[in-house]
mmCIF file with all atom_site columns, C-alpha atoms in Angstrom:
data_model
loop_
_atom_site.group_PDB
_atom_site.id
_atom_site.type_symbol
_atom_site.label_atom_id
_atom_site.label_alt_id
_atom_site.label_comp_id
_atom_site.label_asym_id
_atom_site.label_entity_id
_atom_site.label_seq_id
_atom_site.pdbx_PDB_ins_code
_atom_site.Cartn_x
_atom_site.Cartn_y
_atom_site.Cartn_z
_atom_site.occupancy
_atom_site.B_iso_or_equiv
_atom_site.pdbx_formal_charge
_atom_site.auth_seq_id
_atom_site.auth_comp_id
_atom_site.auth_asym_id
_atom_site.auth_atom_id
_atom_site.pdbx_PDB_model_num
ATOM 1   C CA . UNK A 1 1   ? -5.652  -2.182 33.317 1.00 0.00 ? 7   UNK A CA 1
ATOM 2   C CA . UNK A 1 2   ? -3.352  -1.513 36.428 1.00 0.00 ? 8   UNK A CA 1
ATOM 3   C CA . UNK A 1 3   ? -0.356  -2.098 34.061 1.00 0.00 ? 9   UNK A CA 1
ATOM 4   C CA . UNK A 1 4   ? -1.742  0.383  31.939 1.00 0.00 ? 10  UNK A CA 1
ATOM 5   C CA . UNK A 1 5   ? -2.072  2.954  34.566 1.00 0.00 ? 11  UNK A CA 1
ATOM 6   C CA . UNK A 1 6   ? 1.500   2.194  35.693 1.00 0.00 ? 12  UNK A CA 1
ATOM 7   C CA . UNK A 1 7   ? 3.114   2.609  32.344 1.00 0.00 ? 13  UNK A CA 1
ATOM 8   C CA . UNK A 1 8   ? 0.823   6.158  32.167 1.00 0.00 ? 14  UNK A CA 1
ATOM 9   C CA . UNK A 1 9   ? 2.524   7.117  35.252 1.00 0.00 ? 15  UNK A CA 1
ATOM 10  C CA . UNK A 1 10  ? 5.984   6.425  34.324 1.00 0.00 ? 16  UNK A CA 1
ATOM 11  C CA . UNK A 1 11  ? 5.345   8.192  30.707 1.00 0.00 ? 17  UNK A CA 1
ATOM 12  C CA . UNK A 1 12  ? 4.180   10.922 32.942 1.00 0.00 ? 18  UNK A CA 1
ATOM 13  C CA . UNK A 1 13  ? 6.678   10.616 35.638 1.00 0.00 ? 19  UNK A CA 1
ATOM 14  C CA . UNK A 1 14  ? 9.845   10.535 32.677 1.00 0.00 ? 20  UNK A CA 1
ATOM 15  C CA . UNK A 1 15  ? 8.057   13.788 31.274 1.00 0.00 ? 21  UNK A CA 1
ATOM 16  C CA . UNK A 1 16  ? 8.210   15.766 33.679 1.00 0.00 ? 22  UNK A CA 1
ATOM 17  C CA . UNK A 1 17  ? 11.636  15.009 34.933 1.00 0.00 ? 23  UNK A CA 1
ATOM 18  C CA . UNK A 1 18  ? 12.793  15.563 31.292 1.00 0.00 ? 24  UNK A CA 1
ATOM 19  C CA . UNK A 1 19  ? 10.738  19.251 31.445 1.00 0.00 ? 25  UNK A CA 1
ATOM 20  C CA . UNK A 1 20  ? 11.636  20.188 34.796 1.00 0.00 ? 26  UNK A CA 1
ATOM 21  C CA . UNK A 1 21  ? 15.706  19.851 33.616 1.00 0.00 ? 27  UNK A CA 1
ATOM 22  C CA . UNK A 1 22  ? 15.074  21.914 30.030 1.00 0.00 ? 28  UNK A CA 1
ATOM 23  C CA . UNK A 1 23  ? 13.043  25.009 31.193 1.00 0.00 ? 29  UNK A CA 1
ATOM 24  C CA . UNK A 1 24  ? 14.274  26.598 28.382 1.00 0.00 ? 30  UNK A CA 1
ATOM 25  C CA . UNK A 1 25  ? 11.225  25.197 26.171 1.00 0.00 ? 31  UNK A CA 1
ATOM 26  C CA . UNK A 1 26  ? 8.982   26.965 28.149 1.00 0.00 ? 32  UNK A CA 1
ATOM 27  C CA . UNK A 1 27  ? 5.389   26.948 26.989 1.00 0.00 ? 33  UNK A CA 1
ATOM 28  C CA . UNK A 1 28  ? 6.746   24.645 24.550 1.00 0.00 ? 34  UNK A CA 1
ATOM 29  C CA . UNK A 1 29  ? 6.964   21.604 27.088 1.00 0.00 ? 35  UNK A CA 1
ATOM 30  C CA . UNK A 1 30  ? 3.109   21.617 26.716 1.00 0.00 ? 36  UNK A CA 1
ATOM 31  C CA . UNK A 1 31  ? 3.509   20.304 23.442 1.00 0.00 ? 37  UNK A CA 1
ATOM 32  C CA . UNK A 1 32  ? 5.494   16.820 23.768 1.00 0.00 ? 38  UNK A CA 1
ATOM 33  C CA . UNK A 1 33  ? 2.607   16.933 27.106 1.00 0.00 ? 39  UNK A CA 1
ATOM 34  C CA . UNK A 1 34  ? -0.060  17.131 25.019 1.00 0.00 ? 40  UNK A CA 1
ATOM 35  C CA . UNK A 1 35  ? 0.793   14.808 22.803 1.00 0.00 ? 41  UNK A CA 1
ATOM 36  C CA . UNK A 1 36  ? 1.602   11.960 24.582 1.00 0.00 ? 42  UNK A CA 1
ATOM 37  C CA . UNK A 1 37  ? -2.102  12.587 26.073 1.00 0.00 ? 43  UNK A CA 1
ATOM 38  C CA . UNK A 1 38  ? -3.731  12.105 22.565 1.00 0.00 ? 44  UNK A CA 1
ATOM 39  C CA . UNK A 1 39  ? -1.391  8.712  22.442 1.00 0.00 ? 45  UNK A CA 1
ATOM 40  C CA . UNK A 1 40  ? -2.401  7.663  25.742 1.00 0.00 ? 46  UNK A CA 1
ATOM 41  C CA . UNK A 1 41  ? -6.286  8.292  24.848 1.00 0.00 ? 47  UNK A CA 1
ATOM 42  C CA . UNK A 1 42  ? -5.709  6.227  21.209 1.00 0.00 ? 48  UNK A CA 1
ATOM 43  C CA . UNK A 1 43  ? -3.948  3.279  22.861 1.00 0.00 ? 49  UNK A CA 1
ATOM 44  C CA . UNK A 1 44  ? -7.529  2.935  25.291 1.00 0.00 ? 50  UNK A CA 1
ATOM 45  C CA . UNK A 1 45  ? -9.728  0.676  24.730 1.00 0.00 ? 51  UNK A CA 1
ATOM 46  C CA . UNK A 1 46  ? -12.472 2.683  25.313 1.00 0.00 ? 52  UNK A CA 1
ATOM 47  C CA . UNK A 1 47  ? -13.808 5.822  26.918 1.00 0.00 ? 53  UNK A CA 1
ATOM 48  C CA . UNK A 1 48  ? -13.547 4.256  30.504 1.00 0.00 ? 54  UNK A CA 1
ATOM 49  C CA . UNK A 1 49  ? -9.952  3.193  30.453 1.00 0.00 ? 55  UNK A CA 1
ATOM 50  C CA . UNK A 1 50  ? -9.176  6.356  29.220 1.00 0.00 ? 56  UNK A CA 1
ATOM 51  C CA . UNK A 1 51  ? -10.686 8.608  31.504 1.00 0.00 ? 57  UNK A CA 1
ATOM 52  C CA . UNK A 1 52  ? -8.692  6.641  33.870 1.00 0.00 ? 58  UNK A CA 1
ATOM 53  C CA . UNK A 1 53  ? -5.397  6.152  32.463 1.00 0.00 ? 59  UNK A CA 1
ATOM 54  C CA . UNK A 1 54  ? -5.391  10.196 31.364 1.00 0.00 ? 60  UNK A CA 1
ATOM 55  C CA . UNK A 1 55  ? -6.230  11.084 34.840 1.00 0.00 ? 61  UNK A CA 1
ATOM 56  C CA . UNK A 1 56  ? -3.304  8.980  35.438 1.00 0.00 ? 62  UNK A CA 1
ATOM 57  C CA . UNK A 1 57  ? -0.966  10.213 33.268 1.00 0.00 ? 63  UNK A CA 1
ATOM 58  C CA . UNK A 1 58  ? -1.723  13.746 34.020 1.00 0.00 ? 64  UNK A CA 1
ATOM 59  C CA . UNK A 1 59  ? -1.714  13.088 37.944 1.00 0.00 ? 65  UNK A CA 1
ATOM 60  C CA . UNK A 1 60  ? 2.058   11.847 37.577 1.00 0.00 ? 66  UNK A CA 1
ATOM 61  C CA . UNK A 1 61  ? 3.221   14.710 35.161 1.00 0.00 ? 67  UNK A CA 1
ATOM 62  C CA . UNK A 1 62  ? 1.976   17.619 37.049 1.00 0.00 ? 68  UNK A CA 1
ATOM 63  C CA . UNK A 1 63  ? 3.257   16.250 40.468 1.00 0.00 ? 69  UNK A CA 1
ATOM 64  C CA . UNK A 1 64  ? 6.538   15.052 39.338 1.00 0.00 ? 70  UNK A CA 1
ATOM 65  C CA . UNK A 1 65  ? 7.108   18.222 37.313 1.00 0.00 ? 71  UNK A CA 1
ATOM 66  C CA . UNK A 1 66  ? 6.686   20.512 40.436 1.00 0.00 ? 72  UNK A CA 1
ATOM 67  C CA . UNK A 1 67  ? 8.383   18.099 42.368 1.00 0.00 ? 73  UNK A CA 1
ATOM 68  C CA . UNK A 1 68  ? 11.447  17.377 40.384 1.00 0.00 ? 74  UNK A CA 1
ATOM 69  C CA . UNK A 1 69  ? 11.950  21.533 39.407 1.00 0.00 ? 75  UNK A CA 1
ATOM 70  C CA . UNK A 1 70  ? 10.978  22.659 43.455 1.00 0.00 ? 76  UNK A CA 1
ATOM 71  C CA . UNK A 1 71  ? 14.090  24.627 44.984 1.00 0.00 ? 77  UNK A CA 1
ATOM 72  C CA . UNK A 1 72  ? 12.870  25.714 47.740 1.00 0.00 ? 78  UNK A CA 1
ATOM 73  C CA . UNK A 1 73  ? 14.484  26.111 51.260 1.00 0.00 ? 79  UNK A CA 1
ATOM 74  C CA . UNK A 1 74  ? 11.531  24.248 53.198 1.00 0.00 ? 80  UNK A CA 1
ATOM 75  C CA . UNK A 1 75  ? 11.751  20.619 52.766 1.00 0.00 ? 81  UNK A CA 1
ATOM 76  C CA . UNK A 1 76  ? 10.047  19.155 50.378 1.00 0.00 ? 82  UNK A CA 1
ATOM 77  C CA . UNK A 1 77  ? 7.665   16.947 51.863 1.00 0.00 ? 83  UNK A CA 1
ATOM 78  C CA . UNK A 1 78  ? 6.414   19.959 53.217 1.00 0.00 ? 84  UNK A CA 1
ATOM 79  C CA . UNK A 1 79  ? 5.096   21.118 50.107 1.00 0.00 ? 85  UNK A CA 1
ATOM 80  C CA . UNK A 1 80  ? 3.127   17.696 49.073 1.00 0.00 ? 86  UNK A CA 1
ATOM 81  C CA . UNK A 1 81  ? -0.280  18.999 49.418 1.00 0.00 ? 87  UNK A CA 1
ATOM 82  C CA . UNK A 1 82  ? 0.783   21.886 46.933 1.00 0.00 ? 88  UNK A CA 1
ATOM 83  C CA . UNK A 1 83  ? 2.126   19.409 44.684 1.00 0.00 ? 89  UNK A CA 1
ATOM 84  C CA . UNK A 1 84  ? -0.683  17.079 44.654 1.00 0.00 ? 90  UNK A CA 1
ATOM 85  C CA . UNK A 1 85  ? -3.402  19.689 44.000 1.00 0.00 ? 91  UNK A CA 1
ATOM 86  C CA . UNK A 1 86  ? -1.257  21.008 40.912 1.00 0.00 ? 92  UNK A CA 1
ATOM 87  C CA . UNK A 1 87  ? -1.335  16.972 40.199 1.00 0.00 ? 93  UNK A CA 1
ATOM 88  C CA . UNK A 1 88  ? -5.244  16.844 40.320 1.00 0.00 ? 94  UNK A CA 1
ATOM 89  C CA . UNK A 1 89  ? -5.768  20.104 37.550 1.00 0.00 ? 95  UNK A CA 1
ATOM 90  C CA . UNK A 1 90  ? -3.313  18.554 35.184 1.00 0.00 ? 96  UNK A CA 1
ATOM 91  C CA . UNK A 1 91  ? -5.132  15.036 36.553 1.00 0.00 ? 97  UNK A CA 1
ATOM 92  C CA . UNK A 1 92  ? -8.138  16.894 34.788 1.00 0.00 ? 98  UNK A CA 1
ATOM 93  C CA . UNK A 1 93  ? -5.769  18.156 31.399 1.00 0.00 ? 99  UNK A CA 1
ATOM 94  C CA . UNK A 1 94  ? -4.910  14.330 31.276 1.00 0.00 ? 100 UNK A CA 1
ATOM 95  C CA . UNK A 1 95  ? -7.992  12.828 31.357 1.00 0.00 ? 101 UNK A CA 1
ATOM 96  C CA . UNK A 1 96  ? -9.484  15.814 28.415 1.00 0.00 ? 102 UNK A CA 1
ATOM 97  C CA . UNK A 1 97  ? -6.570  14.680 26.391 1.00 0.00 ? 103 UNK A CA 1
ATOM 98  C CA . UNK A 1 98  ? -7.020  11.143 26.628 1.00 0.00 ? 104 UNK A CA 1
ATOM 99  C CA . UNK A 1 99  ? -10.431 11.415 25.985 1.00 0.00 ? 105 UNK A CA 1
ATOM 100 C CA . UNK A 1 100 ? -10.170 13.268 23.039 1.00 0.00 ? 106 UNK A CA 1
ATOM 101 C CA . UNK A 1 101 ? -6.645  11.372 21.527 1.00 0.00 ? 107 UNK A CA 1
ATOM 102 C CA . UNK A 1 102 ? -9.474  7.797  21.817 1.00 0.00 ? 108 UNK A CA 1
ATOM 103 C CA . UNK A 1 103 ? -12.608 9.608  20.317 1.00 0.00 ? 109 UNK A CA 1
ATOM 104 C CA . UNK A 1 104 ? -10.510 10.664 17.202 1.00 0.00 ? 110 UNK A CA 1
ATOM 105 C CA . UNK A 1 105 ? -8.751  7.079  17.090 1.00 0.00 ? 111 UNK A CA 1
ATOM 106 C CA . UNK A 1 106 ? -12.689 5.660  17.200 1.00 0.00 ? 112 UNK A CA 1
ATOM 107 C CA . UNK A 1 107 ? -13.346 7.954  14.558 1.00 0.00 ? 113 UNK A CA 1
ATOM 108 C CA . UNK A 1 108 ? -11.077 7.146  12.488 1.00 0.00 ? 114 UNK A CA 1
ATOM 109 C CA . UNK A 1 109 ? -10.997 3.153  12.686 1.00 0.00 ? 115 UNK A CA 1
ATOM 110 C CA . UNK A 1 110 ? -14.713 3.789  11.905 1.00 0.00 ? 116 UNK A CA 1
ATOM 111 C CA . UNK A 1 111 ? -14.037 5.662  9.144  1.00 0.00 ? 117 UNK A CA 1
ATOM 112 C CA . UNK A 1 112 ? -15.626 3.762  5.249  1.00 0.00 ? 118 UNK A CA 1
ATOM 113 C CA . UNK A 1 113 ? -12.465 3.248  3.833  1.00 0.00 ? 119 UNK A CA 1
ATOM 114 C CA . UNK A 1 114 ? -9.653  4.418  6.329  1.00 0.00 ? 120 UNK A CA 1
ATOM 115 C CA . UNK A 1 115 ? -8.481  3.868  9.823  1.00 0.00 ? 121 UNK A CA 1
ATOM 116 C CA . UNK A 1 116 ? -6.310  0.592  10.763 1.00 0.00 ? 122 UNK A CA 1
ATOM 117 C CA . UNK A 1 117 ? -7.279  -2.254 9.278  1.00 0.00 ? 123 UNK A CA 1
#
């Protein structure tokens, strides 16, 4: 699982470095955020792993995100605690997504007649 988690970061890291330098989306960056949550939640094996690998995920965008768009005149280490607490409420957004993106993939390689395979 802990290359599961790292790739989740990275996906999460790469987003927000990619939203931090095209502000001019706007609300819109929530979208390509979103769904790479529900993705990250199919790929899971199960509920578990993607509780964990949301959280993940989410952690990495939200920090990075902040991080990468900060201009501030204090350093930036200084402002790490700030960072990581926006990390742990999109930590949270993650973990929802994920959650939901594997309950619909179970539902749907349940499904009579549908679903993979």
């Amino acid at each position: 699982m802990a290359k599961w988690l790292a790739g989740a970061a990275v996906l999460g890291v790469g987003l927000g470095f990619l939203a931090s330098r095209t502000l001019f989306l706007q609300w819109a960056s929530l979208i390509p955020w979103a769904v790479a949550g529900l993705v990250v939640g199919a790929l899971s094996i199960d509920r578990r792993q993607a509780l964990a690998i949301g959280a993940a995920y989410g952690f990495a965008l939200g920090f990075s995100f902040i991080a990468f768009d900060y201009n501030g005149a204090d350093p930036v280490f200084t402002r790490v605690p700030f960072f990581a607490i926006i990390g742990a409420v999109s930590a949270c957004f993650g973990a929802a997504l994920s959650l939901a993106g594997q309950w619909v993939w179970a539902r749907l390689r349940t499904r009579p007649g549908g679903g993979a395979g």
